[in-house]
Every structure is written in structure tokens, then in C-alpha cells.
PDB file of C-alpha atoms and ligand atoms in Angstrom:
ATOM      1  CA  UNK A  20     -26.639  -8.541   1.157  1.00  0.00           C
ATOM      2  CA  UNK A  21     -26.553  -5.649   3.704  1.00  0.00           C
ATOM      3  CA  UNK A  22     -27.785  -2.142   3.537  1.00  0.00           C
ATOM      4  CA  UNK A  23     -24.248  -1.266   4.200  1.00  0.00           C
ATOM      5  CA  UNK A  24     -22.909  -3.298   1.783  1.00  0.00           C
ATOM      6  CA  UNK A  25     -25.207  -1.917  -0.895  1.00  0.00           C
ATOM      7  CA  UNK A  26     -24.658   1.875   0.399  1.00  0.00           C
ATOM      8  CA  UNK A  27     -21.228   1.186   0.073  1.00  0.00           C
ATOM      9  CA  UNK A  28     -20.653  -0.492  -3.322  1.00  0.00           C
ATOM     10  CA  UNK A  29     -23.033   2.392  -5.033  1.00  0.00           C
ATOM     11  CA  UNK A  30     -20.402   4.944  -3.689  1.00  0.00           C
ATOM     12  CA  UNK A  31     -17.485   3.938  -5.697  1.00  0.00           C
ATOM     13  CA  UNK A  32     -19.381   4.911  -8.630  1.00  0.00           C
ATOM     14  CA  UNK A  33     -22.275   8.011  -7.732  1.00  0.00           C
ATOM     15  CA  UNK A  34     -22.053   9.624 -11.312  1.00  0.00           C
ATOM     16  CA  UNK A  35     -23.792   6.658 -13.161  1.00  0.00           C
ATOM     17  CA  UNK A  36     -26.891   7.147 -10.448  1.00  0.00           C
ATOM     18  CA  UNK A  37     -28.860   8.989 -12.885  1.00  0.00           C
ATOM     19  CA  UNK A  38     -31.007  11.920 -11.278  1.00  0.00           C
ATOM     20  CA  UNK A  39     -34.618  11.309 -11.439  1.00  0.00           C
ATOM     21  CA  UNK A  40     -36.411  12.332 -14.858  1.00  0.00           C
ATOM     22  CA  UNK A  41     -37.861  15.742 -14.652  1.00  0.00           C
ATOM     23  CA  UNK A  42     -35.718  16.783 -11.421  1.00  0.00           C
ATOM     24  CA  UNK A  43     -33.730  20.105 -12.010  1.00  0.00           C
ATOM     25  CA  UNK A  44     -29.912  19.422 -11.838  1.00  0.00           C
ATOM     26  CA  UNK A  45     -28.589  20.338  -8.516  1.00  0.00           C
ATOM     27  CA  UNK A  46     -27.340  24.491  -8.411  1.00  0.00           C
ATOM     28  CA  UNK A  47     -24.105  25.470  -9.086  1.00  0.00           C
ATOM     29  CA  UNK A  48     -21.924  25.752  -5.289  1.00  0.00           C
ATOM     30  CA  UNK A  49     -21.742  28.824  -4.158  1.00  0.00           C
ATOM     31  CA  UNK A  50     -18.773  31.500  -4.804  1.00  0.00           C
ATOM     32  CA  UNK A  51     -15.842  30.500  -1.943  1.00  0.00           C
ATOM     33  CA  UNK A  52     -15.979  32.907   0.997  1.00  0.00           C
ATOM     34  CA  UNK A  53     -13.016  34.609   1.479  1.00  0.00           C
ATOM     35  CA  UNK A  54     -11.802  33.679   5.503  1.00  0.00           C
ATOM     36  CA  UNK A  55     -10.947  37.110   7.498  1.00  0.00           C
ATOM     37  CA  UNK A  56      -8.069  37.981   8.111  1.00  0.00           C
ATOM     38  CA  UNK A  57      -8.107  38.255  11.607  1.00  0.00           C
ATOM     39  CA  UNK A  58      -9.271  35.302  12.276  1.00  0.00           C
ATOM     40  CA  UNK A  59      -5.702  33.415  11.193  1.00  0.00           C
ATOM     41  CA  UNK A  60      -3.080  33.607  13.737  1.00  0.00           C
ATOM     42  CA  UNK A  61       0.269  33.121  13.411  1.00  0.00           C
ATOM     43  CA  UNK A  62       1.962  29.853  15.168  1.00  0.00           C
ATOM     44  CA  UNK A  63       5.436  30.460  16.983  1.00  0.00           C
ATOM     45  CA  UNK A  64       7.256  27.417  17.453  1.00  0.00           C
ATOM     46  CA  UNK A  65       9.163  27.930  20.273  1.00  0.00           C
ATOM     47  CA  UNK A  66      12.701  25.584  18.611  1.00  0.00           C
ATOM     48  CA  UNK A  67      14.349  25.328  22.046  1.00  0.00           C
ATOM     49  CA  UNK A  68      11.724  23.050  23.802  1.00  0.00           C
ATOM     50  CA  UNK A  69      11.886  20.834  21.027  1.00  0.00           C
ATOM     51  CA  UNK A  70      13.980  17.768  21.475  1.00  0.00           C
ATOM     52  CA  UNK A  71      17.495  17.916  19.914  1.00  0.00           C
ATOM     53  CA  UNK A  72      17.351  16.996  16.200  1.00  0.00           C
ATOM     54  CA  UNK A  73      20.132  13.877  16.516  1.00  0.00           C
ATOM     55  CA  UNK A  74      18.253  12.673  19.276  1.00  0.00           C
ATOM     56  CA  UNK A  75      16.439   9.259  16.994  1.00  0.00           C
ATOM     57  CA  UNK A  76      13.348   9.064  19.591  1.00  0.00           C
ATOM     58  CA  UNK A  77      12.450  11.694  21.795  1.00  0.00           C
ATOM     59  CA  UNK A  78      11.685   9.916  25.703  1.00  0.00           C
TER      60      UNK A  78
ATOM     61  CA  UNK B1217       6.352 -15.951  -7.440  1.00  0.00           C
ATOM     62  CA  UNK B1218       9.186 -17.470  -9.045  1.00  0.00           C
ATOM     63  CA  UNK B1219      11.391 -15.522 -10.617  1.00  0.00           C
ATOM     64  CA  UNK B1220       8.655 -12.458 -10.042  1.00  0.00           C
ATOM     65  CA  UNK B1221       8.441  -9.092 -10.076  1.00  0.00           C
ATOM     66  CA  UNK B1222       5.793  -7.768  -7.453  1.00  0.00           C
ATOM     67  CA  UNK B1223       5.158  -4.173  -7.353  1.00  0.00           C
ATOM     68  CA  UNK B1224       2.656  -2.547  -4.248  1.00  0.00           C
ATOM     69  CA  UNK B1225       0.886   0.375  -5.839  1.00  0.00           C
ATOM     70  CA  UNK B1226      -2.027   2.306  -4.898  1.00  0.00           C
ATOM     71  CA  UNK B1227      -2.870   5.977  -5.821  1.00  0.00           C
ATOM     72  CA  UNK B1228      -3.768   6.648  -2.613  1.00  0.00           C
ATOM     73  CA  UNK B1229      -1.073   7.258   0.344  1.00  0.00           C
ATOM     74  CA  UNK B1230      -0.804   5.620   3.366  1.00  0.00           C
ATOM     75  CA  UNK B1231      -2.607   2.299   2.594  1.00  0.00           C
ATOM     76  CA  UNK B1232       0.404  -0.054   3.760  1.00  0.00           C
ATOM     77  CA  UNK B1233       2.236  -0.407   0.039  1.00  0.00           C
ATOM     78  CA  UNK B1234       5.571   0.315   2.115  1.00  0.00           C
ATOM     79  CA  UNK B1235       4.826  -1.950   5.526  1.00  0.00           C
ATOM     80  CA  UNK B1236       3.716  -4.764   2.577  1.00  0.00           C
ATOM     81  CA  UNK B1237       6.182  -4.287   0.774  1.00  0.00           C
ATOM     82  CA  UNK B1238       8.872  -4.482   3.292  1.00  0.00           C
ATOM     83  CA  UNK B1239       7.034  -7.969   5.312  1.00  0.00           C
ATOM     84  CA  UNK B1240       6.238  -9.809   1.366  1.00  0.00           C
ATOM     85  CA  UNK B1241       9.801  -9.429   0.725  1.00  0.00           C
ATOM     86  CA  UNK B1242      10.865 -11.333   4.445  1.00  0.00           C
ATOM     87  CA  UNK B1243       8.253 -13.801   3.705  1.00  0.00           C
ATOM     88  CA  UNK B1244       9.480 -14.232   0.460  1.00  0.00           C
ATOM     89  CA  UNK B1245      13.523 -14.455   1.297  1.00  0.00           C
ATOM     90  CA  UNK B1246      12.526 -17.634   3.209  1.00  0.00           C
ATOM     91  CA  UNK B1247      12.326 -19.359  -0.254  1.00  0.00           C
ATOM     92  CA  UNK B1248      14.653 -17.259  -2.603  1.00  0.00           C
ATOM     93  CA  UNK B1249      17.201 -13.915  -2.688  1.00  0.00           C
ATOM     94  CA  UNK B1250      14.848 -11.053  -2.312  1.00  0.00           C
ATOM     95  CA  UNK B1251      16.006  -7.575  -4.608  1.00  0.00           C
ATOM     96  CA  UNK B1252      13.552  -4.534  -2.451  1.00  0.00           C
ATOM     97  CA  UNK B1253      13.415  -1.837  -4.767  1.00  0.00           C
ATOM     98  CA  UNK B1254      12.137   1.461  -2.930  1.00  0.00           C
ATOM     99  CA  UNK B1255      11.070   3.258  -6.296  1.00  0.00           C
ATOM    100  CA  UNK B1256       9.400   6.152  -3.776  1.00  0.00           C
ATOM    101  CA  UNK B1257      11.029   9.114  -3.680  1.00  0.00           C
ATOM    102  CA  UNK B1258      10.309   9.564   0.433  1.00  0.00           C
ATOM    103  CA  UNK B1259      12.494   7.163   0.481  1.00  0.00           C
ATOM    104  CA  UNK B1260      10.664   5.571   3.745  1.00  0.00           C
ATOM    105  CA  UNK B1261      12.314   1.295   3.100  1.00  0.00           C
ATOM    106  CA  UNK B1262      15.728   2.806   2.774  1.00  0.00           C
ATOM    107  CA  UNK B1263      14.777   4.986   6.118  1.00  0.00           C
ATOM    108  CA  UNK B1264      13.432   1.553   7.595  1.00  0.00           C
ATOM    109  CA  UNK B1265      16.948  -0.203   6.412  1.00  0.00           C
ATOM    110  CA  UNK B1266      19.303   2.841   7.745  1.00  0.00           C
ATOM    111  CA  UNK B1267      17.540   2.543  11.156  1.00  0.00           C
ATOM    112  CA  UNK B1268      17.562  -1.411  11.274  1.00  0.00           C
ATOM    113  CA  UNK B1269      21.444  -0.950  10.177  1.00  0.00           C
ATOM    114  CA  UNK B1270      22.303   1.254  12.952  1.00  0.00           C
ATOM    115  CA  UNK B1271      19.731  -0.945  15.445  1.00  0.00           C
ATOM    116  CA  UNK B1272      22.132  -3.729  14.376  1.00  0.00           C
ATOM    117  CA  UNK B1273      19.150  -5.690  13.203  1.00  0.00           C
ATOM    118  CA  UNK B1274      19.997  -8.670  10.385  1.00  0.00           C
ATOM    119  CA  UNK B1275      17.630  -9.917   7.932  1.00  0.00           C
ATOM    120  CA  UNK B1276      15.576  -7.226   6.173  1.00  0.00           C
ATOM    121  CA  UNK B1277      15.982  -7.976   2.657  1.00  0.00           C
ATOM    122  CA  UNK B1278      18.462  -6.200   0.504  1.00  0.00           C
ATOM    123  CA  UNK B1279      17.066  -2.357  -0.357  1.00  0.00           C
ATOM    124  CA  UNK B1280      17.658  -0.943  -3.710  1.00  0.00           C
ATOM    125  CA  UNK B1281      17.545   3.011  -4.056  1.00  0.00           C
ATOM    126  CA  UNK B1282      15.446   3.214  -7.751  1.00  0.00           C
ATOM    127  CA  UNK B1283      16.192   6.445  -7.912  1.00  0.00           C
ATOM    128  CA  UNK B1284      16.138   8.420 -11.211  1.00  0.00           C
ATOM    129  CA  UNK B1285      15.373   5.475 -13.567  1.00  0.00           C
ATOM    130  CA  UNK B1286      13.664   2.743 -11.019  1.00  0.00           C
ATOM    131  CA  UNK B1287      12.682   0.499 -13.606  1.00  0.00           C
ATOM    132  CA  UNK B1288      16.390  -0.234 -14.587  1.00  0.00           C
ATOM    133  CA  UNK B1289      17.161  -0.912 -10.693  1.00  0.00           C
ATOM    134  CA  UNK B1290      14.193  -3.223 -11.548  1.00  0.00           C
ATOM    135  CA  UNK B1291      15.182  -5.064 -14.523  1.00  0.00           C
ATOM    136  CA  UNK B1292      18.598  -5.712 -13.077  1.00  0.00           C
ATOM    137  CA  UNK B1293      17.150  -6.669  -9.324  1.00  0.00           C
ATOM    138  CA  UNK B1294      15.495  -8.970 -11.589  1.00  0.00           C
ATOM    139  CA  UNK B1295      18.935 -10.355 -13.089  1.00  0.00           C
ATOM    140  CA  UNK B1296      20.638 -10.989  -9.361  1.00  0.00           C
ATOM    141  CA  UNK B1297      17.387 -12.163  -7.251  1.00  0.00           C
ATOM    142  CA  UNK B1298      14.494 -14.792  -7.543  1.00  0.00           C
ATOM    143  CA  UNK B1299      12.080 -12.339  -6.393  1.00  0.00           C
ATOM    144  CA  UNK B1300      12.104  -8.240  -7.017  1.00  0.00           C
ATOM    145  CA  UNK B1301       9.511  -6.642  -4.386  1.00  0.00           C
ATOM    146  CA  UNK B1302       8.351  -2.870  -5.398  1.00  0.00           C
ATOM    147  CA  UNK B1303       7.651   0.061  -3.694  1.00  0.00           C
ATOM    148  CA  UNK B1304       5.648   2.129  -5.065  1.00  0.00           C
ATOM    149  CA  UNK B1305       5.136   6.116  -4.681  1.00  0.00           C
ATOM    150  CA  UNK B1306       1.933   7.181  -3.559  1.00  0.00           C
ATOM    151  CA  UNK B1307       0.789   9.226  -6.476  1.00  0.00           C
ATOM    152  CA  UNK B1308      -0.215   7.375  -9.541  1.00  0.00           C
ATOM    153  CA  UNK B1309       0.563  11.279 -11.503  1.00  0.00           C
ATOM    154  CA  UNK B1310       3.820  10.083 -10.506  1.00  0.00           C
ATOM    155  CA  UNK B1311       5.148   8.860 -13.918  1.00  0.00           C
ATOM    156  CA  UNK B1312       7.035   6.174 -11.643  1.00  0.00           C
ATOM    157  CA  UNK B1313       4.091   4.200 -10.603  1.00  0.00           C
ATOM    158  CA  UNK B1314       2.881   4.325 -14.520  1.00  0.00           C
ATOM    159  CA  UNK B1315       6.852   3.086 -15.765  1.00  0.00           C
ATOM    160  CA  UNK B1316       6.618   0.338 -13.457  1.00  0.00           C
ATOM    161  CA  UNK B1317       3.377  -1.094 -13.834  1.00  0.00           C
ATOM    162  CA  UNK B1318       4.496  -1.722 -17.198  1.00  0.00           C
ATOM    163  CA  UNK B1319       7.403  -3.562 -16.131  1.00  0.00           C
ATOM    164  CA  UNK B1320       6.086  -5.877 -13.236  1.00  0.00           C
ATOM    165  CA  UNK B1321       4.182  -8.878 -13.485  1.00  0.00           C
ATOM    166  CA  UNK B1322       2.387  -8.572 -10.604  1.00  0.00           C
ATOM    167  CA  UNK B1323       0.768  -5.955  -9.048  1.00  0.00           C
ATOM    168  CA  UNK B1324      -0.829  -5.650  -5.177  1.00  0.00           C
ATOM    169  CA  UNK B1325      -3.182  -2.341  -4.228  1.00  0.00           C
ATOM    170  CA  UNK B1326      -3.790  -2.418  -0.897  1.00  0.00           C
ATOM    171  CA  UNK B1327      -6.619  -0.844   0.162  1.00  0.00           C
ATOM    172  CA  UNK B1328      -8.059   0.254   3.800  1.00  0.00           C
ATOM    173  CA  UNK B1329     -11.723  -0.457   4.607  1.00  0.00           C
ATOM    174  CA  UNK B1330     -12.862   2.916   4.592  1.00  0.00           C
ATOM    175  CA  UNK B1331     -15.053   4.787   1.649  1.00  0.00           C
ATOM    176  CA  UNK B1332     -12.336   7.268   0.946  1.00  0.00           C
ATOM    177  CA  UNK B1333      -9.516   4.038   0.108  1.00  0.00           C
ATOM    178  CA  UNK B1334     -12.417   2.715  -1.895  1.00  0.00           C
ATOM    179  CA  UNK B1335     -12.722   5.074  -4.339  1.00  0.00           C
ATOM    180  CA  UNK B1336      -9.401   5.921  -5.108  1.00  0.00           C
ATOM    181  CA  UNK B1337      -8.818   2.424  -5.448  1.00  0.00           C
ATOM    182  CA  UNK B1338     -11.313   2.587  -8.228  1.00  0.00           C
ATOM    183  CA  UNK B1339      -8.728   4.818 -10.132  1.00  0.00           C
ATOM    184  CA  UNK B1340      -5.773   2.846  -9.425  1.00  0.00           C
ATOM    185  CA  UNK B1341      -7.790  -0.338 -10.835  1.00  0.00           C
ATOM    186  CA  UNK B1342      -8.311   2.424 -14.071  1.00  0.00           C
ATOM    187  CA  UNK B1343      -4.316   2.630 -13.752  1.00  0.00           C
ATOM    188  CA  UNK B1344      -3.846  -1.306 -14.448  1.00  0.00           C
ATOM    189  CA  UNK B1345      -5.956  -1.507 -17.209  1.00  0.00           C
ATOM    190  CA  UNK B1346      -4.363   0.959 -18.978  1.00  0.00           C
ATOM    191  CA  UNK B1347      -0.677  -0.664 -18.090  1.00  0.00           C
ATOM    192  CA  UNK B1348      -1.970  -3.859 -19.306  1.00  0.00           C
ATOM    193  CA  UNK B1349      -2.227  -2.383 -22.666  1.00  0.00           C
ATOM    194  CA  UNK B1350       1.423  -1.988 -22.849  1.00  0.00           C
ATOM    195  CA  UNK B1351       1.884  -4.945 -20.344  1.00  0.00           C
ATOM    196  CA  UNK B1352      -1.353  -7.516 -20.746  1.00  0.00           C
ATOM    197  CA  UNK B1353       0.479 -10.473 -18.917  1.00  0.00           C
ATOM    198  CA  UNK B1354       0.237  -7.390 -15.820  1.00  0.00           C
ATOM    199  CA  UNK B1355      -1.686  -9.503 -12.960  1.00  0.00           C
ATOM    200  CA  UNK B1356      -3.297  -7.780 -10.224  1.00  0.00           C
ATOM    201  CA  UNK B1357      -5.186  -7.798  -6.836  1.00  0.00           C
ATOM    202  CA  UNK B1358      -6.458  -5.679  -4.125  1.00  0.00           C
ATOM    203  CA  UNK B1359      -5.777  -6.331  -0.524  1.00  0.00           C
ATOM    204  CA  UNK B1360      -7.691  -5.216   2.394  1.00  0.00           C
ATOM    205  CA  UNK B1361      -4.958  -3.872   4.873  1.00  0.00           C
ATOM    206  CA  UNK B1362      -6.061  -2.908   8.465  1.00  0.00           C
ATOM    207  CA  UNK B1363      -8.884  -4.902   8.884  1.00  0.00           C
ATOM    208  CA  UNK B1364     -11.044  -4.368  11.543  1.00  0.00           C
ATOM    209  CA  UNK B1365     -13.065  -8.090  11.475  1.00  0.00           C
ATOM    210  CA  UNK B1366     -15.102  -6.611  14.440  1.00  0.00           C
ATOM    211  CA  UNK B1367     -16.020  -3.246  12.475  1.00  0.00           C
ATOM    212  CA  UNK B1368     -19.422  -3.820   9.664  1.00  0.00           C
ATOM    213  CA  UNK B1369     -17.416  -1.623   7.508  1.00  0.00           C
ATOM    214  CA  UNK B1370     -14.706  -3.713   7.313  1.00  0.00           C
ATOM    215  CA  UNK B1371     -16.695  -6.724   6.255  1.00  0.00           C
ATOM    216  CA  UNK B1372     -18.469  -4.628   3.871  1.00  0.00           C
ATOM    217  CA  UNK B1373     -15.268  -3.903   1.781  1.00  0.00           C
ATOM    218  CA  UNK B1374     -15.041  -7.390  -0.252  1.00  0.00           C
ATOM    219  CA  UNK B1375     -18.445  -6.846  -1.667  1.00  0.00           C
ATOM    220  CA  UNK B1376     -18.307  -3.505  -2.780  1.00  0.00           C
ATOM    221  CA  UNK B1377     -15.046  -4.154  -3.898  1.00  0.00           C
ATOM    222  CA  UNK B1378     -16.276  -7.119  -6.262  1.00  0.00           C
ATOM    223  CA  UNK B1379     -17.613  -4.745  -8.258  1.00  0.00           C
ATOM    224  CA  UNK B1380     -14.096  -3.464  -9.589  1.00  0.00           C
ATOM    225  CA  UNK B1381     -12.541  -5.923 -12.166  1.00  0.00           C
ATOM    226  CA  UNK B1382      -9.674  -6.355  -9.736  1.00  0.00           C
ATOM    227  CA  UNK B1383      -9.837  -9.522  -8.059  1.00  0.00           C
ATOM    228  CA  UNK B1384      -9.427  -9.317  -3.684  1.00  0.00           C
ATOM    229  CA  UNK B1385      -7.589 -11.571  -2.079  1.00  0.00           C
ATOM    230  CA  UNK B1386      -9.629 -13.569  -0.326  1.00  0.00           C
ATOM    231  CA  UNK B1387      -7.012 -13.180   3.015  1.00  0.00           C
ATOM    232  CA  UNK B1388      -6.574  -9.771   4.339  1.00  0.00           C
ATOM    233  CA  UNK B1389      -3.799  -8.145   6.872  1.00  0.00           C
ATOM    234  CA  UNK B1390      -5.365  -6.758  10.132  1.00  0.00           C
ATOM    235  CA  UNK B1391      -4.932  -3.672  11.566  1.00  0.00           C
ATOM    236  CA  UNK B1392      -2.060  -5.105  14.404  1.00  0.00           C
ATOM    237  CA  UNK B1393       0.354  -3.372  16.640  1.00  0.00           C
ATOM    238  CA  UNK B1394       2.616  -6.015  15.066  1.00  0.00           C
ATOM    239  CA  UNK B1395       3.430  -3.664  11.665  1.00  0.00           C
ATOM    240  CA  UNK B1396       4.323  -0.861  13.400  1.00  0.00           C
ATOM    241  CA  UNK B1397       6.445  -2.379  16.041  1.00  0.00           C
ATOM    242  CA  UNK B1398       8.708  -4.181  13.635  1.00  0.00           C
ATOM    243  CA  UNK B1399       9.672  -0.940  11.944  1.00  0.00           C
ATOM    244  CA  UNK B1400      10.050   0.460  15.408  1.00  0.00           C
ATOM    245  CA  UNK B1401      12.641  -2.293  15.985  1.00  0.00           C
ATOM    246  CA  UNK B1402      13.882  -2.362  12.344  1.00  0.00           C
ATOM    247  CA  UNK B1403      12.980  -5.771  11.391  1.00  0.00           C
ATOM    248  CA  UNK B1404      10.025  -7.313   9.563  1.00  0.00           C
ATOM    249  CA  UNK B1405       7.313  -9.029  11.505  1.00  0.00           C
ATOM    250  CA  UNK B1406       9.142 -12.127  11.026  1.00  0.00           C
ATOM    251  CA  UNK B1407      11.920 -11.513  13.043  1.00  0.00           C
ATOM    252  CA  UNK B1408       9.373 -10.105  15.840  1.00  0.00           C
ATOM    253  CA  UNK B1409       9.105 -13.825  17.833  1.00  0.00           C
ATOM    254  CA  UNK B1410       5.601 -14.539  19.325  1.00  0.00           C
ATOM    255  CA  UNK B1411       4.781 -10.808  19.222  1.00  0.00           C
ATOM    256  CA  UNK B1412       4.962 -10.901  15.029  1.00  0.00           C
ATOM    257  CA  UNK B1413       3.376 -14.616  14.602  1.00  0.00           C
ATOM    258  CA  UNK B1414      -0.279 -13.653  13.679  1.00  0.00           C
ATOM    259  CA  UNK B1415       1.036 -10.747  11.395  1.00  0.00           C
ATOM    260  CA  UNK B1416       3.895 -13.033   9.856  1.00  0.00           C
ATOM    261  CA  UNK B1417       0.770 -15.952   8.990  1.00  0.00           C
ATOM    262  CA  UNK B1418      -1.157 -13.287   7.369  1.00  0.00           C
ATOM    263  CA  UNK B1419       1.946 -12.169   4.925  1.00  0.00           C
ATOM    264  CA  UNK B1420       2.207 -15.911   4.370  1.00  0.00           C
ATOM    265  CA  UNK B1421      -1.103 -16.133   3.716  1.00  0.00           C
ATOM    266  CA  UNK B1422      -1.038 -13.481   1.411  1.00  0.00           C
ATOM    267  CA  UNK B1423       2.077 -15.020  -0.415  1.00  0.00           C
ATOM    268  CA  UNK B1424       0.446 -18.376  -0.503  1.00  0.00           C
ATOM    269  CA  UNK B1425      -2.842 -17.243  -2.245  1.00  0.00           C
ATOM    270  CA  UNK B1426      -0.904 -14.915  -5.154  1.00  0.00           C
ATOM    271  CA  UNK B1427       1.280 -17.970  -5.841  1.00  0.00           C
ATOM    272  CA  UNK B1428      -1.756 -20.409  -6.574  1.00  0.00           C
ATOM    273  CA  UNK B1429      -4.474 -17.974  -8.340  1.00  0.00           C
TER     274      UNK B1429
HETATM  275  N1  ATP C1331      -1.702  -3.890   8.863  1.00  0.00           N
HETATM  276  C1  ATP C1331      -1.301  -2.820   9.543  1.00  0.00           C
HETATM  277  N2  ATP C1331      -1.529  -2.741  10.876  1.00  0.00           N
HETATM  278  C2  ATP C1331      -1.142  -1.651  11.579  1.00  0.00           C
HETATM  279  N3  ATP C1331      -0.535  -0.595  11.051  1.00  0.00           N
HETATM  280  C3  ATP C1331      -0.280  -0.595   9.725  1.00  0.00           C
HETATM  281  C4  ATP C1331      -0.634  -1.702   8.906  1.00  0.00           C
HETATM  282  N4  ATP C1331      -0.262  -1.418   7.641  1.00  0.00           N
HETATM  283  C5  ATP C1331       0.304  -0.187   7.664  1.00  0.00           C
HETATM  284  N5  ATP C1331       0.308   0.308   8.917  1.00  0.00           N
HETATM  285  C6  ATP C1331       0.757   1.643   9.343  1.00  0.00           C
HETATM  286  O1  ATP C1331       0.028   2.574   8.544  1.00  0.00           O
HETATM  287  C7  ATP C1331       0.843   3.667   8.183  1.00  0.00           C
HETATM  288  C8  ATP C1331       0.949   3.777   6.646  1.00  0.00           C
HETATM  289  O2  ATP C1331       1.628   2.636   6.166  1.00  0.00           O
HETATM  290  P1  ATP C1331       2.721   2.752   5.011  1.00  0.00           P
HETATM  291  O3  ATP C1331       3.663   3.863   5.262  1.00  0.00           O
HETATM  292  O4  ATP C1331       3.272   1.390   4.824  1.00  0.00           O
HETATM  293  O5  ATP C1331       1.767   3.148   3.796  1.00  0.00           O
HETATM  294  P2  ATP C1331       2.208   3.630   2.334  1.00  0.00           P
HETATM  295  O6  ATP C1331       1.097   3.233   1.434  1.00  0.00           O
HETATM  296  O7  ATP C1331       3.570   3.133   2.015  1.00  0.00           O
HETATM  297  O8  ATP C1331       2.260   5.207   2.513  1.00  0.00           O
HETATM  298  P3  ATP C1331       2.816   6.257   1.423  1.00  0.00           P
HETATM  299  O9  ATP C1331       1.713   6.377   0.420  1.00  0.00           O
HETATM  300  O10 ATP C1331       3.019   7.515   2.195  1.00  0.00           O
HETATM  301  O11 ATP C1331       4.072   5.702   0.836  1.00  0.00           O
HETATM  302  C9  ATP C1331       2.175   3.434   8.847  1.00  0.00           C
HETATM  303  O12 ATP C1331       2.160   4.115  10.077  1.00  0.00           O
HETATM  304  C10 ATP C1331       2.223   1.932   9.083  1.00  0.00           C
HETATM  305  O13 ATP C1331       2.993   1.581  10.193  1.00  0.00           O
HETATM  306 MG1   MG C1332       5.263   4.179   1.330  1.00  0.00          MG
END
């Protein structure tokens, strides 16, 4: 049996890996940091370049 | 699958339950009337049978809209065809994919080798056994779709996936060009000539082994 095969079969179930005895639990994650603002910029689509919407396959 | 109803579930999207569905039901029209109930509400086997309509392509097996009640498109698919071939939605918090796996008798999850497919497959296995409770005769497998022989990972899948009590098919479907040109061309593999032959064996294959376990 391969490492990867062994790697891969423990991931379908990681919650019944018990953490060693005596090892804290790990922390709590961290509080979500907000993204600025001004770092999100708006998208135009620009409609007319795209291909006409009947068209089944655009070339 | 005499007489079967086949559904192809999996809680997780994009794992090939429609391209499956679509190529089992070919296979299986060889040997019976084929009733393909798209029970998803994306609709994408009634998309694939619009386009292979207005391609003027023959053959595809007869699509049935489920719409709002899919299970009693089901149970009367069931009534005018040997086999009834289901499409599932992607979401097992669907209540659809719940109602019908307690009206199939046969249910195929396929699953992509990647760690990601794996473990939602582990919840769709969780979804059987609690259908079987309402439906115990319920049989099921996983199938490895996309296959990658070549890739480790891909190999690694049958093992780790021996550890869910959901048998694998011991034949998988590869990863081909094949799939995606036959919905390009709106017919099933089958109907592809030399280009579809590998993909059409493997859908054979796959027919072959859920008839004899
Ligand atoms: N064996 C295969 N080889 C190559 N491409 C494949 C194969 N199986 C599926 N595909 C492609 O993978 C994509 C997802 O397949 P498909 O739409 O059948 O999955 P699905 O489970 O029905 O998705 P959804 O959950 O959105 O309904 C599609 O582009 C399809 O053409
Ligand atoms: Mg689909």
C-alpha cells in the first residue's frame, strides 16, 4: 500500500484522527478581515463585442 | 438491468452524473426502450436533446422533463420502458435527489479522482444509507469518472475509496475527448464511429459489471 494511498484514504475521514493526548486543541481562526474597498473594481462588460446571443457557437 | 430503474446521483456537481447518464441510457437502448428522466432542474439532457434535435441527430434516448414531481415521470417511465435512466441534480439538499433515491433500485455516484470528489462522496454514500431505510432493496456503487491511469492519484482512488461501504466498480470511464465531443455533436458516444469506440466499451463495461454483481 502506498504513502499516497494511505494519505489519501485518512482524508475522507480527518475528525476521527484524534489529537495527541496532552496537546492543546488548535486556536480558534481568526476574526475575517474585512477586504478594502478600493481594492474591488468594478467589471464593464462591453455587450457589443460579444457574439450575438442566437448565434449557437461563437467561431 | 431489466426492467430497472438507475438513478446517477452524487452531491457533488460536475462529476459526469449527466454525460453517464445520457451514454448508460444509449448503451442500454441497444437491449430494451430506454425512458431518460432529467430530474435536474438545469435542465442540461433536455439542452443536450434540443441541440441533437435541431443537429438532426437520431438515437439519443427518449428525454423526460421530471419537472415538479420527478418521481411520478419516474414511476410511469417505468410503466412504458424496460429501463428508466436518472438524472440527478447536483445538490443532495435538493429534496429531489432524496425522493428519488427512494424510488430507484439502483443507484451510480460517480466520483472524480481528486480529494475534494472524495469526500463529498463520503456524504452522498451517508445519503444511500439513509434512503435504504425507506428503500433497503436501494443498490449502489461508485464510479471513478475521468480517470487519469497515468496520474498516482488516480490509481489511488479505489483504495481509499474501499473504505466507504459503497462498493466501486471495478471498471472506470477515462477522462476522453470522446464525452465531450458527442454532446458537441448531439449524440452519445455510440453514435461517434471510431472516434467514440474506447468510450462506448467503457459504458459497456460499466453496464456489464452492474448487471452481474
Ligand atoms: N469521462 C469524461 N471524459 C471527459 N469529459 C467528461 C467526462 N465525464 C464528464 N465530462 C465533462 O465534465 C463536465 C461535467 O460533466 P457533467 O455535466 O456530466 O457532470 P454533472 O455531474 O452532470 O454536473 P452537474 O452537477 O452540474 O449536473 C462536462 O463538461 C462533461 O463534458
Ligand atoms: Mg448534470
Amino acid at each position: 500500500m502506498s504513502k499516497l494511498e494511505d494519505k489519501l484514504t485518512a482524508s475522507i475521514k480527518p475528525g476521527q484522527r484524534k489529537a495527541p493526548a496532552g496537546k492543546p486543541e488548535a486556536p480558534a481562526a481568526a476574526a475575517p478581515v474585512p477586504v478594502a474597498k478600493a481594492s474591488v473594481k468594478a467589471v464593464v462588460l462591453d455587450t457589443a463585442a460579444l457574439p450575438h446571443p442566437d448565434r449557437v457557437w461563437p467561431d | 438491468m431489466a426492467g430497472q430503474i438507475i438513478a446517477l446521483a452524487s452531491l457533488k456537481g460536475g462529476c459526469g452524473k449527466s454525460t453517464l447518464a445520457l451514454n448508460l441510457a444509449a448503451g442500454l437502448a441497444r437491449s430494451g426502450s430506454v425512458g431518460l428522466v432529467d430530474s435536474d432542474p438545469q435542465g442540461a439532457l433536455r439542452h443536450w436533446a434540443d441541440w441533437a434535435e435541431s443537429a438532426g441527430g437520431e438515437g439519443l434516448p427518449q428525454v423526460l422533463a421530471g419537472g415538479a414531481d420527478p418521481v411520478a415521470v419516474i414511476v410511469e417511465a417505468a410503466r412504458r420502458h424496460r429501463y428508466v435512466v436518472v438524472d440527478c441534480p447536483p445538490s443532495l439538499d435538493r429534496v429531489v435527489t432524496r425522493r428519488v433515491l427512494r424510488r430507484v433500485d439502483r443507484v451510480l455516484i460517480p466520483v472524480l479522482p481528486s480529494p475534494l470528489d472524495l469526500w463529498a462522496c463520503a456524504e452522498t454514500v451517508a445519503a444511500v444509507r439513509e434512503a435504504r431505510e425507506h428503500n433497503p432493496g436501494l443498490r449502489a456503487w461508485l464510479l471513478i469518472n475521468q480517470a487519469e491511469p497515468s496520474s498516482a492519484l488516480s490509481r489511488a482512488m479505489s483504495r481509499a475509496l474501499s473504505s466507504l461501504d459503497v462498493p466501486t466498480l471495478s471498471c472506470a470511464v477515462r477522462r476522453r475527448a470522446a464525452f465531450r465531443t458527442a454532446a458537441l455533436e448531439g449524440v452519445s458516444v455510440y453514435q461517434l464511429g471510431a472516434r467514440g469506440r474506447e468510450a462506448a466499451r467503457e459504458i459497456d463495461q460499466v453496464i456489464e459489471e452492474v448487471n452481474r454483481t
